[in-house]
Short mmCIF file of C-alpha atoms in Angstrom, two decimals:
data_model
loop_
_atom_site.label_atom_id
_atom_site.label_comp_id
_atom_site.label_asym_id
_atom_site.label_seq_id
_atom_site.Cartn_x
_atom_site.Cartn_y
_atom_site.Cartn_z
CA MET A 1 -58.46 32.63 30.47
CA ALA A 2 -59.02 28.89 30.82
CA ALA A 3 -57.27 27.14 33.71
CA MET A 4 -54.21 25.04 32.96
CA VAL A 5 -54.82 21.30 32.76
CA THR A 6 -53.49 19.43 35.79
CA ARG A 7 -51.45 16.26 35.97
CA LYS A 8 -54.33 14.43 37.69
CA GLU A 9 -56.70 15.32 34.87
CA VAL A 10 -54.20 14.10 32.26
CA CYS A 11 -53.47 10.85 34.14
CA ASP A 12 -57.17 10.11 34.76
CA ALA A 13 -57.98 10.69 31.09
CA ALA A 14 -55.10 8.46 30.00
CA ASP A 15 -56.22 5.68 32.38
CA ARG A 16 -59.77 5.84 30.99
CA ILE A 17 -58.54 5.64 27.39
CA ARG A 18 -56.22 2.76 28.24
CA ALA A 19 -58.97 0.82 29.99
CA ARG A 20 -61.42 0.98 27.09
CA ASP A 21 -61.86 -2.10 24.98
CA ALA A 22 -61.49 -1.95 21.22
CA SER A 23 -64.65 -1.47 19.21
CA PRO A 24 -65.96 -4.56 17.36
CA GLY A 25 -63.79 -5.08 14.31
CA GLY A 26 -61.54 -2.14 15.24
CA VAL A 27 -58.30 -1.63 17.14
CA LYS A 28 -57.70 -0.42 20.65
CA GLU A 29 -57.42 3.36 20.94
CA ARG A 30 -53.90 4.64 21.57
CA VAL A 31 -53.14 6.99 24.46
CA SER A 32 -51.72 10.09 22.80
CA VAL A 33 -51.65 13.84 23.33
CA ARG A 34 -54.48 14.25 20.83
CA SER A 35 -56.68 11.54 22.37
CA VAL A 36 -56.09 12.85 25.92
CA ARG A 37 -56.97 16.44 24.93
CA LYS A 38 -60.14 15.19 23.30
CA GLU A 39 -60.94 13.28 26.49
CA VAL A 40 -60.23 16.27 28.80
CA GLY A 41 -61.78 18.82 26.47
CA ARG A 42 -59.23 21.58 27.03
CA GLY A 43 -55.55 22.37 27.62
CA SER A 44 -52.60 23.11 25.38
CA PHE A 45 -50.80 20.30 23.58
CA GLY A 46 -47.51 21.30 25.26
CA ASP A 47 -48.94 21.05 28.80
CA ILE A 48 -50.63 17.75 28.07
CA ALA A 49 -47.48 16.30 26.42
CA ARG A 50 -45.36 17.17 29.48
CA GLU A 51 -47.77 15.54 31.95
CA LEU A 52 -48.44 12.58 29.66
CA GLY A 53 -44.72 11.81 29.56
CA HIS A 54 -44.71 11.29 33.34
CA TRP A 55 -47.79 9.06 33.08
CA ARG A 56 -46.23 6.85 30.39
CA LYS A 57 -43.15 6.28 32.53
CA ASP A 58 -45.14 5.54 35.72
CA ALA A 59 -47.70 3.32 33.95
CA ASN A 60 -45.07 1.47 31.86
CA TYR A 61 -47.17 2.14 28.79
CA HIS A 62 -46.16 0.46 25.48
CA PRO A 63 -48.92 0.99 22.92
CA VAL A 64 -47.59 -1.43 20.29
CA ILE A 65 -47.78 -4.35 22.72
CA GLU A 66 -51.08 -3.33 24.35
CA ARG A 67 -52.85 -2.75 21.02
CA ALA A 68 -52.01 -6.35 20.10
CA ASP A 69 -54.61 -7.33 22.76
CA LEU A 70 -52.34 -9.92 24.41
CA PRO A 71 -52.74 -11.37 27.90
CA GLU A 72 -51.44 -9.09 30.64
CA ALA A 73 -48.69 -11.52 31.74
CA LEU A 74 -47.42 -11.83 28.17
CA GLN A 75 -47.51 -8.06 27.74
CA SER A 76 -45.35 -7.64 30.82
CA ARG A 77 -42.91 -10.26 29.61
CA LEU A 78 -42.64 -8.70 26.14
CA THR A 79 -42.01 -5.29 27.69
CA THR A 80 -39.20 -6.68 29.84
CA LEU A 81 -37.74 -8.55 26.88
CA GLY A 82 -37.83 -5.42 24.76
CA LYS A 83 -35.92 -3.46 27.39
CA GLU A 84 -33.33 -6.23 27.69
CA LEU A 85 -32.86 -6.35 23.90
CA LEU A 86 -32.48 -2.57 23.76
CA GLU A 87 -29.89 -2.64 26.53
CA GLN A 88 -28.00 -5.47 24.82
CA ALA A 89 -28.00 -3.50 21.56
CA ARG A 90 -26.56 -0.51 23.38
CA ILE A 91 -23.86 -2.70 24.94
CA GLU A 92 -22.91 -4.16 21.53
CA ALA A 93 -22.79 -0.71 19.95
CA THR A 94 -20.53 0.52 22.75
CA ARG A 95 -18.31 -2.54 22.37
CA GLU A 96 -17.94 -1.92 18.63
CA ARG A 97 -17.00 1.71 19.22
CA LEU A 98 -14.39 0.62 21.77
CA ALA A 99 -13.03 -1.96 19.32
CA ASP A 100 -12.76 0.70 16.59
CA PHE A 101 -10.94 2.98 19.01
CA ALA A 102 -8.55 0.17 20.00
CA ASP A 103 -7.88 -0.59 16.31
CA VAL A 104 -7.10 3.04 15.58
CA GLU A 105 -4.81 3.16 18.60
CA ARG A 106 -3.06 -0.03 17.48
CA ARG A 107 -2.49 1.40 14.00
CA ARG A 108 -1.13 4.60 15.49
CA GLU A 109 1.30 2.65 17.66
CA GLU A 110 2.36 0.59 14.63
CA CYS A 111 2.99 3.77 12.62
CA ASP A 112 5.00 5.23 15.52
CA ARG A 113 7.08 2.05 15.70
CA ILE A 114 7.69 2.10 11.93
CA VAL A 115 8.73 5.75 12.03
CA ALA A 116 11.05 5.12 14.98
CA GLU A 117 12.72 2.16 13.30
CA ALA A 118 13.03 4.07 10.03
CA ALA A 119 14.60 6.98 11.90
CA ASP A 120 17.13 4.62 13.46
CA ARG A 121 18.01 3.27 10.04
CA VAL A 122 18.30 6.79 8.64
CA ASP A 123 20.70 7.70 11.47
CA ALA A 124 22.81 4.64 10.69
CA LEU A 125 22.83 5.50 6.99
CA GLU A 126 23.80 9.09 7.72
CA GLU A 127 26.73 7.84 9.76
CA ARG A 128 27.76 5.56 6.92
CA VAL A 129 27.46 8.40 4.39
CA ALA A 130 29.59 10.62 6.67
CA ARG A 131 32.29 7.93 6.83
CA LEU A 132 32.23 7.48 3.06
CA GLN A 133 32.41 11.24 2.55
CA SER A 134 35.38 11.42 4.89
CA GLU A 135 37.09 8.65 2.93
CA LEU A 136 36.36 10.44 -0.33
CA ASP A 137 37.79 13.67 1.08
CA ARG A 138 40.94 11.84 2.15
CA SER A 139 41.24 10.18 -1.23
CA GLY A 140 40.86 13.62 -2.88
CA GLY A 141 43.96 14.84 -1.01
CA VAL A 142 45.91 11.73 -1.94
CA ARG A 143 44.84 11.95 -5.58
CA ALA A 144 46.03 15.55 -5.76
CA SER A 145 49.47 14.58 -4.42
CA VAL A 146 49.75 11.72 -6.90
CA THR A 147 48.68 13.65 -10.01
CA GLY A 148 50.40 16.93 -9.10
CA MET A 149 47.07 18.83 -9.13
CA PRO A 150 46.25 21.15 -6.22
CA ALA A 151 43.99 19.67 -3.59
CA ALA A 152 40.47 20.99 -3.08
CA PRO A 153 40.26 24.06 -0.83
CA GLY A 154 39.98 23.18 2.84
CA LEU A 155 41.45 19.69 2.43
CA ALA A 156 44.78 19.20 4.12
CA ASP A 157 47.31 16.84 2.53
CA PRO A 158 48.44 14.59 5.37
CA PRO A 159 51.92 13.12 5.10
CA VAL A 160 51.12 9.65 3.85
CA GLY A 161 53.34 6.91 2.55
CA PRO A 162 52.61 4.37 -0.19
CA ARG A 163 51.02 1.91 2.25
CA THR A 164 48.71 4.57 3.67
CA GLN A 165 47.77 5.77 0.20
CA MET A 166 46.84 2.24 -0.83
CA GLY A 167 44.77 1.84 2.33
CA VAL A 168 42.81 5.03 1.57
CA PHE A 169 41.99 3.89 -1.95
CA VAL A 170 41.00 0.43 -0.75
CA ASP A 171 38.69 1.91 1.90
CA THR A 172 37.09 4.22 -0.65
CA LEU A 173 36.53 1.48 -3.18
CA TYR A 174 35.13 -0.77 -0.47
CA GLY A 175 32.66 1.95 0.59
CA LEU A 176 31.51 2.47 -2.98
CA LYS A 177 31.18 -1.28 -3.39
CA LEU A 178 28.89 -1.46 -0.33
CA ALA A 179 26.74 1.39 -1.66
CA GLN A 180 26.37 -0.38 -5.01
CA GLU A 181 25.54 -3.65 -3.26
CA ALA A 182 22.82 -1.92 -1.25
CA GLU A 183 21.33 -0.35 -4.38
CA ASP A 184 21.37 -3.69 -6.23
CA TYR A 185 19.84 -5.38 -3.20
CA TRP A 186 16.84 -3.03 -3.02
CA ASN A 187 16.31 -3.45 -6.76
CA ARG A 188 16.05 -7.19 -6.20
CA VAL A 189 13.67 -6.65 -3.27
CA ARG A 190 11.49 -4.44 -5.45
CA GLU A 191 11.31 -7.05 -8.21
CA ALA A 192 10.61 -9.86 -5.73
CA VAL A 193 7.81 -7.81 -4.17
CA LYS A 194 6.25 -7.07 -7.56
CA ALA A 195 6.47 -10.73 -8.57
CA THR A 196 4.83 -11.80 -5.30
CA LEU A 197 2.01 -9.25 -5.67
CA VAL A 198 1.39 -10.30 -9.27
CA ARG A 199 1.21 -13.93 -8.16
CA ARG A 200 -0.89 -13.51 -4.99
CA GLY A 201 -2.65 -10.16 -5.38
CA PRO A 202 -2.62 -7.20 -2.93
CA LEU A 203 -1.04 -8.01 0.46
CA ALA A 204 -0.37 -6.29 3.75
CA VAL A 205 3.27 -5.89 4.71
CA HIS A 206 3.31 -8.84 7.17
CA PRO A 207 2.22 -11.63 4.75
CA LEU A 208 4.24 -9.95 2.00
CA LEU A 209 7.42 -10.17 4.08
CA LYS A 210 6.74 -13.84 4.86
CA ALA A 211 6.28 -14.57 1.15
CA LEU A 212 9.66 -13.14 0.12
CA PRO A 213 12.54 -15.61 -0.41
CA THR A 214 14.61 -16.49 2.67
CA SER A 215 17.79 -15.92 0.68
CA LEU A 216 16.74 -12.31 0.07
CA LYS A 217 16.33 -11.72 3.80
CA ALA A 218 19.74 -13.24 4.54
CA GLU A 219 21.33 -11.03 1.89
CA GLY A 220 19.79 -7.97 3.59
CA GLU A 221 21.61 -8.83 6.80
CA ARG A 222 24.86 -9.15 4.86
CA VAL A 223 24.63 -5.75 3.15
CA GLY A 224 23.50 -3.99 6.33
CA PHE A 225 19.79 -3.61 5.51
CA PRO A 226 17.89 -6.17 7.62
CA LEU A 227 14.57 -6.85 5.94
CA THR A 228 12.24 -6.15 8.87
CA GLU A 229 8.52 -5.52 8.57
CA ALA A 230 8.85 -1.83 9.49
CA TRP A 231 11.79 -1.21 7.15
CA LEU A 232 10.11 -3.02 4.24
CA ARG A 233 6.93 -1.00 4.76
CA TYR A 234 8.93 2.23 4.81
CA ARG A 235 10.62 1.39 1.50
CA LEU A 236 7.38 0.24 -0.16
CA VAL A 237 5.52 3.36 0.94
CA GLN A 238 8.28 5.46 -0.64
CA MET A 239 8.03 3.41 -3.84
CA SER A 240 4.24 3.88 -3.99
CA ARG A 241 4.64 7.64 -3.46
CA ASP A 242 7.34 7.83 -6.15
CA CYS A 243 5.11 5.97 -8.65
CA GLU A 244 7.54 3.04 -8.99
CA GLY A 245 4.89 0.50 -9.95
CA LEU A 246 3.28 0.00 -6.52
CA THR A 247 0.10 1.29 -4.91
CA LEU A 248 -1.04 1.37 -1.27
CA VAL A 249 -4.75 1.03 -0.45
CA ASP A 250 -6.10 0.26 3.05
CA HIS A 251 -2.72 -0.96 4.36
CA ARG A 252 -2.35 -3.37 1.42
CA PHE A 253 0.25 -3.05 -1.33
CA GLY A 254 -0.53 -3.90 -4.93
CA VAL A 255 0.94 -3.56 -8.42
CA VAL A 256 -0.15 -0.55 -10.46
CA GLU A 257 -1.85 -1.59 -13.65
CA ALA A 258 0.25 -0.53 -16.62
CA GLN A 259 -1.24 2.32 -18.60
CA GLY A 260 -0.52 1.78 -22.26
CA GLU A 261 2.74 -0.11 -21.68
CA GLU A 262 1.53 -3.01 -23.77
CA ALA A 263 0.86 -0.76 -26.77
CA GLU A 264 3.04 -1.49 -29.77
CA VAL A 265 4.85 1.32 -31.57
CA ALA A 266 3.19 0.35 -34.83
CA GLY A 267 -0.28 0.84 -33.30
CA LEU A 268 0.27 4.58 -32.69
CA GLU A 269 0.01 7.43 -35.17
CA GLY A 270 2.85 9.65 -36.34
CA SER A 271 6.56 9.08 -36.94
CA PRO A 272 8.41 6.38 -34.95
CA GLU A 273 9.86 9.10 -32.70
CA GLU A 274 6.39 10.60 -32.07
CA GLN A 275 4.95 7.17 -31.37
CA ALA A 276 7.69 6.45 -28.83
CA ALA A 277 7.23 9.84 -27.14
CA ALA A 278 3.49 9.12 -26.79
CA MET A 279 4.24 5.83 -25.04
CA GLY A 280 6.68 7.33 -22.54
CA SER A 281 10.31 6.45 -21.83
CA ARG A 282 9.76 3.56 -19.42
CA ALA A 283 7.06 1.85 -21.53
CA PHE A 284 9.14 2.23 -24.69
CA TRP A 285 12.33 0.72 -23.27
CA VAL A 286 10.35 -2.15 -21.76
CA GLN A 287 9.02 -2.93 -25.24
CA PHE A 288 12.43 -2.40 -26.85
CA LEU A 289 14.19 -4.86 -24.52
CA ARG A 290 11.37 -7.33 -24.97
CA GLN A 291 11.94 -7.24 -28.74
CA VAL A 292 15.68 -7.74 -28.14
CA HIS A 293 14.92 -10.76 -25.96
CA ASP A 294 12.61 -12.26 -28.63
CA LEU A 295 15.34 -11.79 -31.26
CA LEU A 296 17.97 -13.50 -29.09
CA VAL A 297 15.60 -16.40 -28.38
CA GLU A 298 15.13 -16.83 -32.13
CA LYS A 299 18.71 -16.26 -33.33
CA GLY A 300 20.82 -17.30 -30.34
CA ALA A 301 23.89 -15.39 -29.09
CA LEU A 302 24.50 -12.10 -30.93
CA GLY A 303 26.67 -9.01 -30.61
CA SER A 304 25.10 -5.60 -30.15
CA GLU A 305 25.69 -4.65 -33.83
CA ASP A 306 23.91 -7.81 -35.04
CA ILE A 307 21.06 -7.23 -32.58
CA LEU A 308 20.43 -3.73 -33.94
CA SER A 309 20.58 -5.06 -37.49
CA GLY A 310 17.99 -7.73 -36.66
CA LEU A 311 15.48 -5.38 -34.99
CA ASP A 312 12.69 -3.55 -36.78
CA ARG A 313 14.08 -0.36 -38.33
CA ASP A 314 11.19 1.78 -37.08
CA LEU A 315 11.79 0.52 -33.55
CA VAL A 316 15.46 1.48 -33.75
CA ARG A 317 14.59 4.90 -35.19
CA ALA A 318 12.07 5.49 -32.39
CA THR A 319 14.90 5.53 -29.83
CA ARG A 320 15.77 9.03 -31.06
CA ALA A 321 12.82 10.31 -29.00
CA PHE A 322 14.84 9.58 -25.86
CA GLN A 323 18.44 8.51 -26.52
CA GLU A 324 19.39 7.21 -29.93
CA ILE A 325 20.53 3.63 -29.61
CA SER A 326 24.04 2.60 -30.59
CA PRO A 327 25.92 -0.69 -30.20
CA ARG A 328 27.77 0.70 -27.19
CA LEU A 329 24.57 2.01 -25.54
CA LEU A 330 22.80 -1.29 -26.20
CA ARG A 331 25.63 -3.21 -24.51
CA LYS A 332 25.34 -0.89 -21.52
CA LYS A 333 21.59 -1.41 -21.27
CA LEU A 334 21.89 -5.18 -21.56
CA ARG A 335 24.59 -5.29 -18.88
CA GLN A 336 22.38 -3.17 -16.62
CA ARG A 337 19.51 -5.58 -17.14
CA ILE A 338 21.79 -8.53 -16.37
CA GLY A 339 22.85 -6.79 -13.15
CA ASP A 340 19.17 -6.25 -12.28
CA GLY A 341 18.46 -9.95 -12.71
CA ARG A 342 16.70 -9.83 -16.10
CA PRO A 343 16.80 -12.89 -18.40
CA PHE A 344 19.95 -12.01 -20.37
CA VAL A 345 23.50 -13.35 -20.12
CA GLU A 346 26.79 -12.23 -21.63
CA VAL A 347 28.26 -15.50 -22.84
CA ARG A 348 31.47 -13.92 -24.13
CA ASP A 349 32.82 -10.41 -24.32
CA LYS A 350 30.21 -8.27 -26.16
CA LEU A 351 28.15 -11.34 -27.08
CA PHE A 352 24.68 -11.70 -25.46
CA GLU A 353 22.17 -14.47 -25.15
CA ALA A 354 18.58 -14.68 -23.84
CA VAL A 355 17.51 -16.86 -20.92
CA VAL A 356 14.54 -18.87 -22.18
CA GLY A 357 11.43 -19.33 -20.02
CA ASP A 358 8.01 -20.96 -20.42
CA GLY A 359 6.82 -18.32 -22.89
CA PRO A 360 7.53 -14.80 -24.19
CA TRP A 361 9.18 -12.46 -21.69
CA ASP A 362 7.05 -9.49 -20.57
CA GLY A 363 9.99 -7.07 -20.58
CA GLU A 364 10.06 -6.56 -16.80
CA SER A 365 9.99 -9.81 -14.79
CA PRO A 366 13.31 -10.97 -13.29
CA THR A 367 14.88 -14.25 -14.32
CA SER A 368 13.81 -15.92 -11.05
CA VAL A 369 10.14 -15.38 -12.00
CA TYR A 370 10.29 -15.73 -15.78
CA ALA A 371 12.64 -18.74 -15.92
CA PRO A 372 12.90 -20.45 -12.49
CA MET A 373 15.76 -22.77 -11.78
CA PRO A 374 15.21 -26.52 -12.22
CA GLY A 375 13.17 -27.89 -9.34
CA GLN A 376 11.57 -24.53 -8.48
CA ARG A 377 7.87 -23.90 -8.94
CA SER A 378 7.10 -21.69 -11.92
CA ALA A 379 5.44 -18.38 -11.10
#
């Protein structure tokens, strides 16, 4: 069996190959496992590769630079520069990984802070609900004593006088009033957020909070829901999960593009009821109220009976797919829209009028966006 090739034989062969000049018109031969084995005349590729690795490190061999046939001083400088560039690249890559890690950690801390603040608010709300429930329980006992009906099981009827009874009812009504105020407030926040996103495009929670009206933030303090960044994000995330017209992508909130909401009933096949069912409840009522608004803009103040008479008959019939419209139901819907800040007003009892803006109303935008007050910038 042939003897194993030694390190000295490999190094001597590599030195000889390295020292040779390039042939006329050719390129300088590269020191490789194949060229060294050819030079030595024997040995396995594995043995030669192991010994040649030591030689490359000791001889500082860089074939790309040497085969360029540059002066020795320039070769040395290029080798040093290459090592420095490689080390700098490694440093930059490490710095980027550390920055990514720090960003992930910052986001995690932000999420923890949002969750903690939301939990605090939930605790406060639970306490408020408990107080309201207690007041409702007390009012249940009082109501039973007033009407002569037996009180609910487990509720004691405390000996109360007229003054105490009045105080219980006042407290209960006040609690219900606060709950309604809070609900109305978050409806206004939702509409203001949507209007801002439509106007400026997708935004993260911080610039979105800054863009909301100052009056809305002050109202939040009054109703007990301070409009902080964490609390706003919590509410908007819930809205995006509940498909309430918002979407969340890469920490930025946007408005969900309507799917078929602009379709007219007449453009669908089937009976008016089938056409309405194909549109969906929300899209249909948006279109219905938009038609009501257009009619009031054209005709002026009308009662609910006159409004239904002036609307397209197929549109009125289509309401049977959800809840058949009646003058009483129409008044209820219009009053709800007025409470939600939509461009309607009740000028007299059961007589409604449209707030006129720069153009046709889209069926969803609040009055503050569709018809801004004098002196305000139009959205």
